[in-house]
mmCIF file of C-alpha atoms and ligand atoms in Angstrom:
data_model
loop_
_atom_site.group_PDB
_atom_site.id
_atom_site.type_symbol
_atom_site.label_atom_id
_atom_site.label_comp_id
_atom_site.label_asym_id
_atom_site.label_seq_id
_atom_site.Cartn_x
_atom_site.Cartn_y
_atom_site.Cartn_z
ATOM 1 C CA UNK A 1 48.054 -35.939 16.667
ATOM 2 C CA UNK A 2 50.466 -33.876 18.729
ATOM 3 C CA UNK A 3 52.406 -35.830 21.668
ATOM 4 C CA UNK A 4 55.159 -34.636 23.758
ATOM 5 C CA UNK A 5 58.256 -37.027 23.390
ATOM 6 C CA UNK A 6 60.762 -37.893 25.360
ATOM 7 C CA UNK A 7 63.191 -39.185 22.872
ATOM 8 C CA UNK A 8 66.323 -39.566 25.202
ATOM 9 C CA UNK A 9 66.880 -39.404 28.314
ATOM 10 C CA UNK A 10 68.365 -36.094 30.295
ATOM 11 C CA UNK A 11 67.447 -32.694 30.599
ATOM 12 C CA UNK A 12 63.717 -31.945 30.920
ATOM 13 C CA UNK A 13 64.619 -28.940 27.441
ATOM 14 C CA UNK A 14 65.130 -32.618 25.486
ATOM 15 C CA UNK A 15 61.549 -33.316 25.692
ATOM 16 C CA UNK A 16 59.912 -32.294 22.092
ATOM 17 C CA UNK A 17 56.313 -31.651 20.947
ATOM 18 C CA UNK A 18 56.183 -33.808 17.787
ATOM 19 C CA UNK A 19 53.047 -34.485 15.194
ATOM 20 C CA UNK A 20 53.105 -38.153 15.377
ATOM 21 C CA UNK A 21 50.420 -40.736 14.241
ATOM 22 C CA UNK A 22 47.983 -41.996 16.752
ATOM 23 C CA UNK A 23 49.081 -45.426 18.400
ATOM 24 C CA UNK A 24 47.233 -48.675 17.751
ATOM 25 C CA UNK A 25 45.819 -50.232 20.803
ATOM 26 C CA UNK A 26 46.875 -54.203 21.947
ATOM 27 C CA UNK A 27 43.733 -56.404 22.625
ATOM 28 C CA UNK A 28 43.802 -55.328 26.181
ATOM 29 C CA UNK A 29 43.944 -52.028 25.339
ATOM 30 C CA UNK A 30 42.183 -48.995 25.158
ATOM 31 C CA UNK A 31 43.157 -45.654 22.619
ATOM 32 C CA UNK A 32 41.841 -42.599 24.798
ATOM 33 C CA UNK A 33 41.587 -38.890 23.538
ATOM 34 C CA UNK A 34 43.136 -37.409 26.415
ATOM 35 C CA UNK A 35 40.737 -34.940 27.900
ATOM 36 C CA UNK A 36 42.619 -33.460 30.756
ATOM 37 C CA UNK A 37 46.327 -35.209 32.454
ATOM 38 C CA UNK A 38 47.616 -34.508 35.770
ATOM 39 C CA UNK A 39 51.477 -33.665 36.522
ATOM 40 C CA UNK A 40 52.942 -36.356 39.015
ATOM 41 C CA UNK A 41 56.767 -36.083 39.999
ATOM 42 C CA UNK A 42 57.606 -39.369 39.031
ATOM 43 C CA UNK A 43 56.821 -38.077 35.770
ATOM 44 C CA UNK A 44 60.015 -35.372 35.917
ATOM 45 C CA UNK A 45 62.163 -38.659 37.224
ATOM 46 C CA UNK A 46 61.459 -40.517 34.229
ATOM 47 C CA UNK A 47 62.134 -37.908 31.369
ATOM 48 C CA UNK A 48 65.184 -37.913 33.446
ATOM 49 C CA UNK A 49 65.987 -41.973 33.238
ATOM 50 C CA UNK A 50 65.961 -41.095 37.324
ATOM 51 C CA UNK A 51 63.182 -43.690 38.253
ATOM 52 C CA UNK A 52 62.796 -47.141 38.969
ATOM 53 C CA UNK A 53 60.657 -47.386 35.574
ATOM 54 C CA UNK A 54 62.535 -47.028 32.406
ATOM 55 C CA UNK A 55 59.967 -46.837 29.354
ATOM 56 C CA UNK A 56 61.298 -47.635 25.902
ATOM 57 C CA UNK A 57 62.666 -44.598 23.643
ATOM 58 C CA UNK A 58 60.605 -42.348 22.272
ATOM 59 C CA UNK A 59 58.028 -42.180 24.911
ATOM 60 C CA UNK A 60 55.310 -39.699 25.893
ATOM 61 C CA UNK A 61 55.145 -39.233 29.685
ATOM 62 C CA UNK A 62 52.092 -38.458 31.541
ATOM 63 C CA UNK A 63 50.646 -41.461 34.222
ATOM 64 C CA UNK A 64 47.529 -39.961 35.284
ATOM 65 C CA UNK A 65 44.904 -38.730 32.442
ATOM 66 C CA UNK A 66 41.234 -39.167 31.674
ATOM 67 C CA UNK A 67 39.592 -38.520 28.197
ATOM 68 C CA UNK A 68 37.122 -40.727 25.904
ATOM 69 C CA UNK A 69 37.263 -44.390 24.532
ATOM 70 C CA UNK A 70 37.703 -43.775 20.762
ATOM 71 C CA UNK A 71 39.176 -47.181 19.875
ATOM 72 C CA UNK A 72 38.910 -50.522 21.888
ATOM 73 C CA UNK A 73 40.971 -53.418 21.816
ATOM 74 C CA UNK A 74 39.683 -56.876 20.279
ATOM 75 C CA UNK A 75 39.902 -58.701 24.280
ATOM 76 C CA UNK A 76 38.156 -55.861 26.080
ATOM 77 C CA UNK A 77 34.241 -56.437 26.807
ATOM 78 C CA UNK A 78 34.190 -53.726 30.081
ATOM 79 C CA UNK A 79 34.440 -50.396 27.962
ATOM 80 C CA UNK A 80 33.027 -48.750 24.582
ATOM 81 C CA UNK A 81 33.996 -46.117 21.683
ATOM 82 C CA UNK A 82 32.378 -42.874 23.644
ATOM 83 C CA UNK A 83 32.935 -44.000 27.459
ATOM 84 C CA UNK A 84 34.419 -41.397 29.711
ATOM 85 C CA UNK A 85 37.606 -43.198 31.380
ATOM 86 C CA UNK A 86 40.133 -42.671 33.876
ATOM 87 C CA UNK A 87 43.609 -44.009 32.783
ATOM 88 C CA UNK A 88 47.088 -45.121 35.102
ATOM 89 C CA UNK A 89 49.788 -45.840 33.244
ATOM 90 C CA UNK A 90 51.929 -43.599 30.696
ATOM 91 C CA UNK A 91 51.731 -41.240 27.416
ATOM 92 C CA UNK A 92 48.862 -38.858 28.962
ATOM 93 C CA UNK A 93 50.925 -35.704 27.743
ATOM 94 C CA UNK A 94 49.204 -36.289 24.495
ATOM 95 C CA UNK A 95 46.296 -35.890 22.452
ATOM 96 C CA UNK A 96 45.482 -39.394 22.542
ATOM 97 C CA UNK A 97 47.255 -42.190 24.634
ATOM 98 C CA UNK A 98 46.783 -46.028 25.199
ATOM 99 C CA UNK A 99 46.135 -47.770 28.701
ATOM 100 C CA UNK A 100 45.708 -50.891 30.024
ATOM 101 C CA UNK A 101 41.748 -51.595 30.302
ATOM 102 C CA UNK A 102 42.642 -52.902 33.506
ATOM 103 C CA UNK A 103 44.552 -49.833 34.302
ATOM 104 C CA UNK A 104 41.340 -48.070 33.465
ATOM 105 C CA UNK A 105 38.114 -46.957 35.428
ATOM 106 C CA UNK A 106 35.188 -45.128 34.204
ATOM 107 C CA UNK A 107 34.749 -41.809 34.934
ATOM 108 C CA UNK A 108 32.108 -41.295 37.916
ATOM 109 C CA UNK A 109 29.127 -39.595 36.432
ATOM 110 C CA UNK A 110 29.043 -35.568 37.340
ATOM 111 C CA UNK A 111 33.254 -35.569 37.585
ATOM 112 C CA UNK A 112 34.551 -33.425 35.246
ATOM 113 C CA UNK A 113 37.648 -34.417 33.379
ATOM 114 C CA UNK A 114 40.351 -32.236 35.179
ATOM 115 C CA UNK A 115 39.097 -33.822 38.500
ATOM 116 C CA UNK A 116 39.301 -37.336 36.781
ATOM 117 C CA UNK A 117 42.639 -36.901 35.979
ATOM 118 C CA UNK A 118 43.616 -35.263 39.458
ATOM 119 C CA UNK A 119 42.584 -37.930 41.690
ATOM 120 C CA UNK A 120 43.795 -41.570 41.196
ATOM 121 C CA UNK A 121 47.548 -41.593 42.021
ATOM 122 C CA UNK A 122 47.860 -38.709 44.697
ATOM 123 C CA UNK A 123 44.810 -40.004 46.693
ATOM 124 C CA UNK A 124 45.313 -43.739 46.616
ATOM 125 C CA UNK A 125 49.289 -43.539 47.469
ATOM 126 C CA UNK A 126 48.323 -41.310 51.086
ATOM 127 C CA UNK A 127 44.886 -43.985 51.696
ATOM 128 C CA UNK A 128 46.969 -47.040 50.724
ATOM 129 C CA UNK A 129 50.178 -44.962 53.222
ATOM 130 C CA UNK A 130 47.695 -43.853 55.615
ATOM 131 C CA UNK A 131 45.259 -46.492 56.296
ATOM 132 C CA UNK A 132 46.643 -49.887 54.725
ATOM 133 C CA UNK A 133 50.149 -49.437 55.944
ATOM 134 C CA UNK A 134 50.194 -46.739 58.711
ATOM 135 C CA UNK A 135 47.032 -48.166 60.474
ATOM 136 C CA UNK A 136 45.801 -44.681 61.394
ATOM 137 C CA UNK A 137 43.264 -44.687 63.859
ATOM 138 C CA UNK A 138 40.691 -41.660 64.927
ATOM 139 C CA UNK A 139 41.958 -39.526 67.103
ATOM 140 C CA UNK A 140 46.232 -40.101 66.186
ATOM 141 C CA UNK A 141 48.168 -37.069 65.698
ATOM 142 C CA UNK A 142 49.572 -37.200 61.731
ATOM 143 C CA UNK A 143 52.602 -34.840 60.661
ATOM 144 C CA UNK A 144 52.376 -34.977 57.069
ATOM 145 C CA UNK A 145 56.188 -33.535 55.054
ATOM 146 C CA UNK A 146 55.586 -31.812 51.451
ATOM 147 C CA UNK A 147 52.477 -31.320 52.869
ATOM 148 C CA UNK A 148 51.208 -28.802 49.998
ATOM 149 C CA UNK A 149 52.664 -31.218 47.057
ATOM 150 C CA UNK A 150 50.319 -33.810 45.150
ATOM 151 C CA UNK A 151 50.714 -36.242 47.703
ATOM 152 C CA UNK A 152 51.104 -34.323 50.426
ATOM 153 C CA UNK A 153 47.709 -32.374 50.011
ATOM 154 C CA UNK A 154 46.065 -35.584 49.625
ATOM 155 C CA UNK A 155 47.200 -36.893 52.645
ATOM 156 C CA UNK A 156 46.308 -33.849 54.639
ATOM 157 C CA UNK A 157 42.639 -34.696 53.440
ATOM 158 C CA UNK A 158 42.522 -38.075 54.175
ATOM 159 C CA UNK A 159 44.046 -37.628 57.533
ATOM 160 C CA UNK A 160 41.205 -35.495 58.527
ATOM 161 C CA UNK A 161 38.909 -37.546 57.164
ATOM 162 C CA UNK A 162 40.115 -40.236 59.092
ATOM 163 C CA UNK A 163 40.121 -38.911 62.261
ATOM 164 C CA UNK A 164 43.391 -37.539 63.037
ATOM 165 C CA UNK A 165 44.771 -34.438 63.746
ATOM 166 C CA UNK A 166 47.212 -33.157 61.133
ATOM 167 C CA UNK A 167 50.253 -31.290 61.752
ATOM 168 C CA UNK A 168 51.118 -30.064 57.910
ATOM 169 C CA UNK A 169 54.635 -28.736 57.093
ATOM 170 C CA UNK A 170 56.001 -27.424 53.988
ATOM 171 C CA UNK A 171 58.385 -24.543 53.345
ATOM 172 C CA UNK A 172 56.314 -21.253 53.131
ATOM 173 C CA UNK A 173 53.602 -19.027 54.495
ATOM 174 C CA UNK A 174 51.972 -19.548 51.064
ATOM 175 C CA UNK A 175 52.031 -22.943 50.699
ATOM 176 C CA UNK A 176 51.217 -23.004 54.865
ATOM 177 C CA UNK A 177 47.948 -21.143 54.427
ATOM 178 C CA UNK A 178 46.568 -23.428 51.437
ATOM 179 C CA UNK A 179 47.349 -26.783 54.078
ATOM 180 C CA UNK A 180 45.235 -24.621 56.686
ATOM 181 C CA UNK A 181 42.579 -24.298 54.061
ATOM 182 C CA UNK A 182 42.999 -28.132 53.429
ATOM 183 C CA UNK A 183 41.749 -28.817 57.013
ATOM 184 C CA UNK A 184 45.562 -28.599 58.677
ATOM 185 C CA UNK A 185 45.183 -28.375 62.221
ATOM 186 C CA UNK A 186 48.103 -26.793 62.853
ATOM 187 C CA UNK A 187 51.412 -26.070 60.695
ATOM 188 C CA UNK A 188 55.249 -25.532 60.513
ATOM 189 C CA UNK A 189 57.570 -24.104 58.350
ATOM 190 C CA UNK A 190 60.682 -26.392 58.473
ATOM 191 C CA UNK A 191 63.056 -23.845 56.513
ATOM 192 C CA UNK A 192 62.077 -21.732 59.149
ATOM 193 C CA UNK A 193 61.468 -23.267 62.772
ATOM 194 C CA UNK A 194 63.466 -26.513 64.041
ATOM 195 C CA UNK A 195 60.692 -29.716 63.644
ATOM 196 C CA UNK A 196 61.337 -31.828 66.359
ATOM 197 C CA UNK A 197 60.902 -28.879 68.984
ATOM 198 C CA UNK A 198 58.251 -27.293 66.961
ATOM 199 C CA UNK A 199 56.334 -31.158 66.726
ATOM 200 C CA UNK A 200 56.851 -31.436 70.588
ATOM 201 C CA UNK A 201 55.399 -28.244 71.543
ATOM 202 C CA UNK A 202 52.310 -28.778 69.871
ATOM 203 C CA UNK A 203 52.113 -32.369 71.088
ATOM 204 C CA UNK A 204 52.760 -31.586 74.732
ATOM 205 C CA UNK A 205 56.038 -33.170 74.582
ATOM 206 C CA UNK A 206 54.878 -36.645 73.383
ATOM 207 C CA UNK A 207 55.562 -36.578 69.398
ATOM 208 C CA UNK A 208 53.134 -37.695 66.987
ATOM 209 C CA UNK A 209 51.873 -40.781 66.033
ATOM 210 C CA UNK A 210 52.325 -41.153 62.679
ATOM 211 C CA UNK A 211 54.730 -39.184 59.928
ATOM 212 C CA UNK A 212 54.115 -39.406 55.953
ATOM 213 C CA UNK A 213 57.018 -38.585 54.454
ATOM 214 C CA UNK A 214 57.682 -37.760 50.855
ATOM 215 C CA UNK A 215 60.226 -35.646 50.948
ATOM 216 C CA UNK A 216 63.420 -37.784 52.700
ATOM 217 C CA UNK A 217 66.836 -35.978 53.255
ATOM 218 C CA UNK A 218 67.976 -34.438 56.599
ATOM 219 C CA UNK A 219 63.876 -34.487 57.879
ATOM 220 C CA UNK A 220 63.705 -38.044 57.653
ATOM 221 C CA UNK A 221 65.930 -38.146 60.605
ATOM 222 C CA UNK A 222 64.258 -35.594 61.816
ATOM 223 C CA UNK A 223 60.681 -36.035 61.484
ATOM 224 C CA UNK A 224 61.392 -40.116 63.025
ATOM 225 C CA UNK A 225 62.552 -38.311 66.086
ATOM 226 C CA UNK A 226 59.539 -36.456 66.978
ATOM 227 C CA UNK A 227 57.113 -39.671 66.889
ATOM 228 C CA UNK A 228 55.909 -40.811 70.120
ATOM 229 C CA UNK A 229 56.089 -44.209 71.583
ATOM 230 C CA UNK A 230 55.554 -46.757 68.946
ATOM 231 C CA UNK A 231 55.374 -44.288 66.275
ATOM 232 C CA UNK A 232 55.337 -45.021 62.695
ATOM 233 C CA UNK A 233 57.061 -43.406 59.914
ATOM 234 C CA UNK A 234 55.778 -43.630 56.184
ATOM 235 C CA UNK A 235 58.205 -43.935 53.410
ATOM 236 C CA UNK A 236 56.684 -42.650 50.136
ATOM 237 C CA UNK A 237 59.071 -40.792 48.519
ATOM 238 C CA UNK A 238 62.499 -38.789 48.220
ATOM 239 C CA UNK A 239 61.490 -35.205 46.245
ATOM 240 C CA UNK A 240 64.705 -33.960 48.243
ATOM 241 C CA UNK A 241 66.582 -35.682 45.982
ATOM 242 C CA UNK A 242 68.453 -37.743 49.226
ATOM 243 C CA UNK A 243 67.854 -41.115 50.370
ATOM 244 C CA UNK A 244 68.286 -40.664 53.985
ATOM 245 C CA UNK A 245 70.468 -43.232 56.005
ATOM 246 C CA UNK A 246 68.686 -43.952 58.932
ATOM 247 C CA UNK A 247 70.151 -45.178 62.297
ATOM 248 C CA UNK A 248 68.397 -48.092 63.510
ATOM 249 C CA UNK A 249 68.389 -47.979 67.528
ATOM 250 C CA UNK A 250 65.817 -44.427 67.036
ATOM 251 C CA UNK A 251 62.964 -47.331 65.963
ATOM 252 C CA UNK A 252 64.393 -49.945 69.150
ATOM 253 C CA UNK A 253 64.381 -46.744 71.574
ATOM 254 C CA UNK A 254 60.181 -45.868 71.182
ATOM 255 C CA UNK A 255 58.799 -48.994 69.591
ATOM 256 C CA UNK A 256 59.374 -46.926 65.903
ATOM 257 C CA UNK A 257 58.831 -48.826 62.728
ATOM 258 C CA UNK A 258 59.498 -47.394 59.146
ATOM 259 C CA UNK A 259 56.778 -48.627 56.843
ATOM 260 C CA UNK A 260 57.573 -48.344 53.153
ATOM 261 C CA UNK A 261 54.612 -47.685 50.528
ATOM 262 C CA UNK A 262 54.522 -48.088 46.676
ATOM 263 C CA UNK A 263 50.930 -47.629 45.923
ATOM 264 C CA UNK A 264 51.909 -48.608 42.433
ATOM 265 C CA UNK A 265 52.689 -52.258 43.094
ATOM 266 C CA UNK A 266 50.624 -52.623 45.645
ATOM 267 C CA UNK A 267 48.093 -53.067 42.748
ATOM 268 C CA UNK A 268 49.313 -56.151 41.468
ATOM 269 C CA UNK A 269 50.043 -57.617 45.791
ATOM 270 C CA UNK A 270 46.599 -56.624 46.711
ATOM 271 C CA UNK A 271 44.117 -55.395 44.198
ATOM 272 C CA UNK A 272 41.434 -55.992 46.944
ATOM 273 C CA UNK A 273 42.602 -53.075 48.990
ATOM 274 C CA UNK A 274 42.749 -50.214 45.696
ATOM 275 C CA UNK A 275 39.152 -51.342 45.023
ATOM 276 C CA UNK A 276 37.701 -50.558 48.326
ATOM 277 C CA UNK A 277 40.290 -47.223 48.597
ATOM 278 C CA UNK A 278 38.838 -46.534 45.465
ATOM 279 C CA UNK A 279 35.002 -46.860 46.779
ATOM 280 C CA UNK A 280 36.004 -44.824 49.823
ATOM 281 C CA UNK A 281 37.691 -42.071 48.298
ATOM 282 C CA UNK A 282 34.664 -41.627 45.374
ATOM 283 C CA UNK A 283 32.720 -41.418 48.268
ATOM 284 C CA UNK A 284 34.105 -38.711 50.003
ATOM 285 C CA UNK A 285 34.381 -36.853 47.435
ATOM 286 C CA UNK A 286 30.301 -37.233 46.628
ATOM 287 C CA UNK A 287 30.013 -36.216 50.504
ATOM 288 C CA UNK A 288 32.784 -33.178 49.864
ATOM 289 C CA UNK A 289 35.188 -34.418 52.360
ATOM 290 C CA UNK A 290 37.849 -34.256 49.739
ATOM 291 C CA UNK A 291 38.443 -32.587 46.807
ATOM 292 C CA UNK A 292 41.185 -31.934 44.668
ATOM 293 C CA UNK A 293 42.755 -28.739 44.630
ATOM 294 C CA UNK A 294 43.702 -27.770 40.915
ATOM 295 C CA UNK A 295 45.823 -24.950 40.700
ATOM 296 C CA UNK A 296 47.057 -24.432 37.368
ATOM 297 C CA UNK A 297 46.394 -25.715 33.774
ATOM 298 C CA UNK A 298 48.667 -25.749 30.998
ATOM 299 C CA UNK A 299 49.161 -27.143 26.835
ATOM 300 C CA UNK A 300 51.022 -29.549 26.084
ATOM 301 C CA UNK A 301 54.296 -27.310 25.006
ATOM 302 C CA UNK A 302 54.348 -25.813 28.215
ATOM 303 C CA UNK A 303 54.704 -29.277 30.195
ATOM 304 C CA UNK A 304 58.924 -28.569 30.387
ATOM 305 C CA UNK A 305 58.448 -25.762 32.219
ATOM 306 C CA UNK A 306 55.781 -27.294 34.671
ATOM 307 C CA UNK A 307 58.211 -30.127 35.399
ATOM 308 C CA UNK A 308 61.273 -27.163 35.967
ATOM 309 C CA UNK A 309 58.327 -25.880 38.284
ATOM 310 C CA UNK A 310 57.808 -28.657 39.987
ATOM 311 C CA UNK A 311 61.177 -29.565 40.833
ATOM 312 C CA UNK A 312 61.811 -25.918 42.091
ATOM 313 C CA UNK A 313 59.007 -26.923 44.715
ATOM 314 C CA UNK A 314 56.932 -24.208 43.029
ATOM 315 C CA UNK A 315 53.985 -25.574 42.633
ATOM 316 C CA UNK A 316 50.692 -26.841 44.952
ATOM 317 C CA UNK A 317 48.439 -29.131 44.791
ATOM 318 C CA UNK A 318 47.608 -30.580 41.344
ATOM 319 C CA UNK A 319 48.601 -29.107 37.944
ATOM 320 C CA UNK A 320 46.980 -30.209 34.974
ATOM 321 C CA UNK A 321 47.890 -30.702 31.713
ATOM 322 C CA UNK A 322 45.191 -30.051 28.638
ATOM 323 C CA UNK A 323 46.223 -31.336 25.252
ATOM 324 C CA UNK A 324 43.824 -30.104 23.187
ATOM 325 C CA UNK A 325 44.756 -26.504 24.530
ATOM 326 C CA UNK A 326 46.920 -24.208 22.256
HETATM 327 N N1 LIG B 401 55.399 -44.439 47.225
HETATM 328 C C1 LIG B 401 54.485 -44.219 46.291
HETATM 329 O O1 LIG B 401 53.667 -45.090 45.969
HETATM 330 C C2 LIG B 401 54.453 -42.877 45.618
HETATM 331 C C3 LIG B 401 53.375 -42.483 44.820
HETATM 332 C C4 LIG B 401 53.368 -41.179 44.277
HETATM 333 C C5 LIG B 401 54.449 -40.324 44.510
HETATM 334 N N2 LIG B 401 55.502 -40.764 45.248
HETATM 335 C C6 LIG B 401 56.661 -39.905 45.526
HETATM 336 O O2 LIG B 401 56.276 -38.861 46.411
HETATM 337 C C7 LIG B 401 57.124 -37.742 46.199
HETATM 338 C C8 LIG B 401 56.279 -36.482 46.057
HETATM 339 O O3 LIG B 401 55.474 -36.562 44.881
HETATM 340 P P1 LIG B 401 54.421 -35.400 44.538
HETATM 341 O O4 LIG B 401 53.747 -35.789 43.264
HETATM 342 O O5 LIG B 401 53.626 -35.075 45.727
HETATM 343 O O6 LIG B 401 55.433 -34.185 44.234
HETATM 344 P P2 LIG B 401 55.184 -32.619 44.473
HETATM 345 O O7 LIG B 401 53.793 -32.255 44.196
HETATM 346 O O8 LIG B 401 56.270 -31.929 43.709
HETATM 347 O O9 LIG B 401 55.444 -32.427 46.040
HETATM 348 C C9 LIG B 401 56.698 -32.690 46.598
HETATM 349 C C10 LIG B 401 56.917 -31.739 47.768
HETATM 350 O O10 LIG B 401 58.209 -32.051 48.315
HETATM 351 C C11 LIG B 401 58.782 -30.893 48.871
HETATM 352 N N3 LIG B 401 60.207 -30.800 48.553
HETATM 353 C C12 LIG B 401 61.185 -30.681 49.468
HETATM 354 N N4 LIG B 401 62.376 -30.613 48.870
HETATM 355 C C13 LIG B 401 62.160 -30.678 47.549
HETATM 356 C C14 LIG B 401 63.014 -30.625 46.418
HETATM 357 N N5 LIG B 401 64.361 -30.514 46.537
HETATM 358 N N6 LIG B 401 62.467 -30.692 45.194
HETATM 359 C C15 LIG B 401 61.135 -30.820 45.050
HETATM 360 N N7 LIG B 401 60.263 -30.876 46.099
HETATM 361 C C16 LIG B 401 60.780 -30.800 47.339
HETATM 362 C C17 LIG B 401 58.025 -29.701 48.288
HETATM 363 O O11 LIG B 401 57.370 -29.072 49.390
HETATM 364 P P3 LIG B 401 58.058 -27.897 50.226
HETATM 365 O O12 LIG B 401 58.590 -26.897 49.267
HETATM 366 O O13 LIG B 401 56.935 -27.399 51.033
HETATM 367 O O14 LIG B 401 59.129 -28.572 51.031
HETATM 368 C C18 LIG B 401 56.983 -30.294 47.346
HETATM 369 O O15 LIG B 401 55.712 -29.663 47.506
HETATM 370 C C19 LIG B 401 57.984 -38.070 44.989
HETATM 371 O O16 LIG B 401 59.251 -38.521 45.418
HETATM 372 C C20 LIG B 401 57.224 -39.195 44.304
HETATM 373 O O17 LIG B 401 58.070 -40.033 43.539
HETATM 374 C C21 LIG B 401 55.524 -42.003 45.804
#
């Protein structure tokens, strides 16, 4: 089967597209043909040895994917040879990959692959940021950062699903107009217009309520300073490459807290929470209140090129990765 490997760490031009025998599945595993994989950026940072998770050598990246059960491990009783699975965990950017059963779900009936593969981490980081750990009520005003990125998108949905209204900011006209058609109420262009005044005009002066930030650097700093009294800012992530330093007396002058999220080991802390998210988000997506925005889908050899892409803030919403594609 062919697999992308990562065979040492560096430069994303390392990563090779190998024929390579399929892998034999642990008792609690499952061996998936992978139907359709999603591109997440921790999946860049880790070809890179730049995230918190370093997988042993040779690896095939890829967290998100969904495809069919074609072998199952000798512990497993939930799943079959032939079910149609969503998989979390790692090697999607290949034709077939292993996972976790309990990293597994099935596939709702009437989703299609792509959407399988597009929905699990994006959605459940900004519902698990948003609801479990922001404590967004109906009615807040939300300024979502990266706003036309994986996450960001997803959070744009939720927080109009929830109730609030979303302020969505991300760094073109282009990417500005697909947040509108996200259900943005209103957007900003922070290359272009200074946040803090631009978050204050459109909040009569008061700041918003909530921030979910995935982008860190110099709007960190700048995105805490235009929340309102007892404000809340999200931590999810650092795509600016900078762990911002933050000075503590801006959360003791309004009331602020920062409120860090890592949907991924939130999981193992409280499983209860992911199964309900889960519930809610399948059903907005049967009502149409969200739905994932796919915008481009590539083979497996192209995946370097994505990940160049993606770190060159090029690309929006979800991009998906097909194996069995030439
Ligand atoms: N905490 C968690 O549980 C969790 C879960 C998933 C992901 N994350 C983190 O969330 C972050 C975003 O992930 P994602 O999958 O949404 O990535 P993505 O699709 O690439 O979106 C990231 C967005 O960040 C903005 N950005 C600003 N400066 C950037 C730079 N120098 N390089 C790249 N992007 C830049 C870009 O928007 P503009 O061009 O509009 O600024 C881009 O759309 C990552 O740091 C990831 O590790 C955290």
């Amino acid at each position: 089967m062919k697999a992308l490997l990562c065979t040492q760490f560096g430069g994303l031009n390392r990563l090779e597209l190998k024929e390579v025998a399929p892998p034999t599945p642990g008792p609690g595993q499952l061996r998936i043909a992978v139907k359709a994989a999603s591109l997440n950026f921790p999946d860049a940072l880790m070809v890179q040895g730049l995230y918190q998770i370093k997988p042993a050598l040779p690896f095939s990246p890829g967290s998100e994917f969904s495809g069919l059960v074609v072998e199952v491990g000798s512990a497993v009783k939930r799943y079959r040879v032939g079910d149609r699975v969503i998989a979390f965990g790692l090697g999607g950017f290949a034709e077939q990959a292993l996972a976790d059963a309990e990293r597994c779900m099935p596939l709702p009936l009437g989703m299609d692959f792509e959407v399988g593969a597009a929905l699990i981490l994006t959605y459940c980081t900004s519902l698990r940021g948003l609801k479990d750990r922001g404590r967004i009520q109906a009615g807040e005003t939300l300024l979502v950062l990266g706003a036309a990125g994986g996450v960001g998108a997803a959070a744009v949905e939720i927080g109009r699903a929830l109730g609030a209204r979303v302020i969505a900011c991300a760094s073109s006209e282009e990417k500005l107009a697909f947040c509108r058609e996200l259900g943005a109420d209103e957007t900003i262009d922070y290359t272009k217009e200074k946040l803090r005044d631009r978050v204050l005009a459109l909040t009569d002066g008061l700041g918003v309520d909530l921030v979910y930030d995935p982008v860190g650097g110099p709007l960190t700093e700048q995105a805490l300073r235009a929340t309102a009294w007892g404000g809340r800012l999200l931590v999810i992530g650092f795509a600016a490459g900078e762990i911002p330093k933050i000075a503590l007396n801006l959360c003791l002058l309004k009331e602020r807290a920062l409120v860090g999220v890592y949907w991924g080991d939130s999981l193992k802390h409280d499983p209860a929470s992911h199964e309900r998210n889960v519930a809610q988000l399948l059903a907005w997506i049967a009502n149409g209140k969200i739905r994932p925005r796919i915008s481009e889908r590539v083979p497996l050899a192209a995946v370097p090129a994505l990940m160049a892409r993606m770190a060159a803030r090029q690309i929006m919403g979800k991009a998906i990765v097909l194996p069995e594609a030439a």
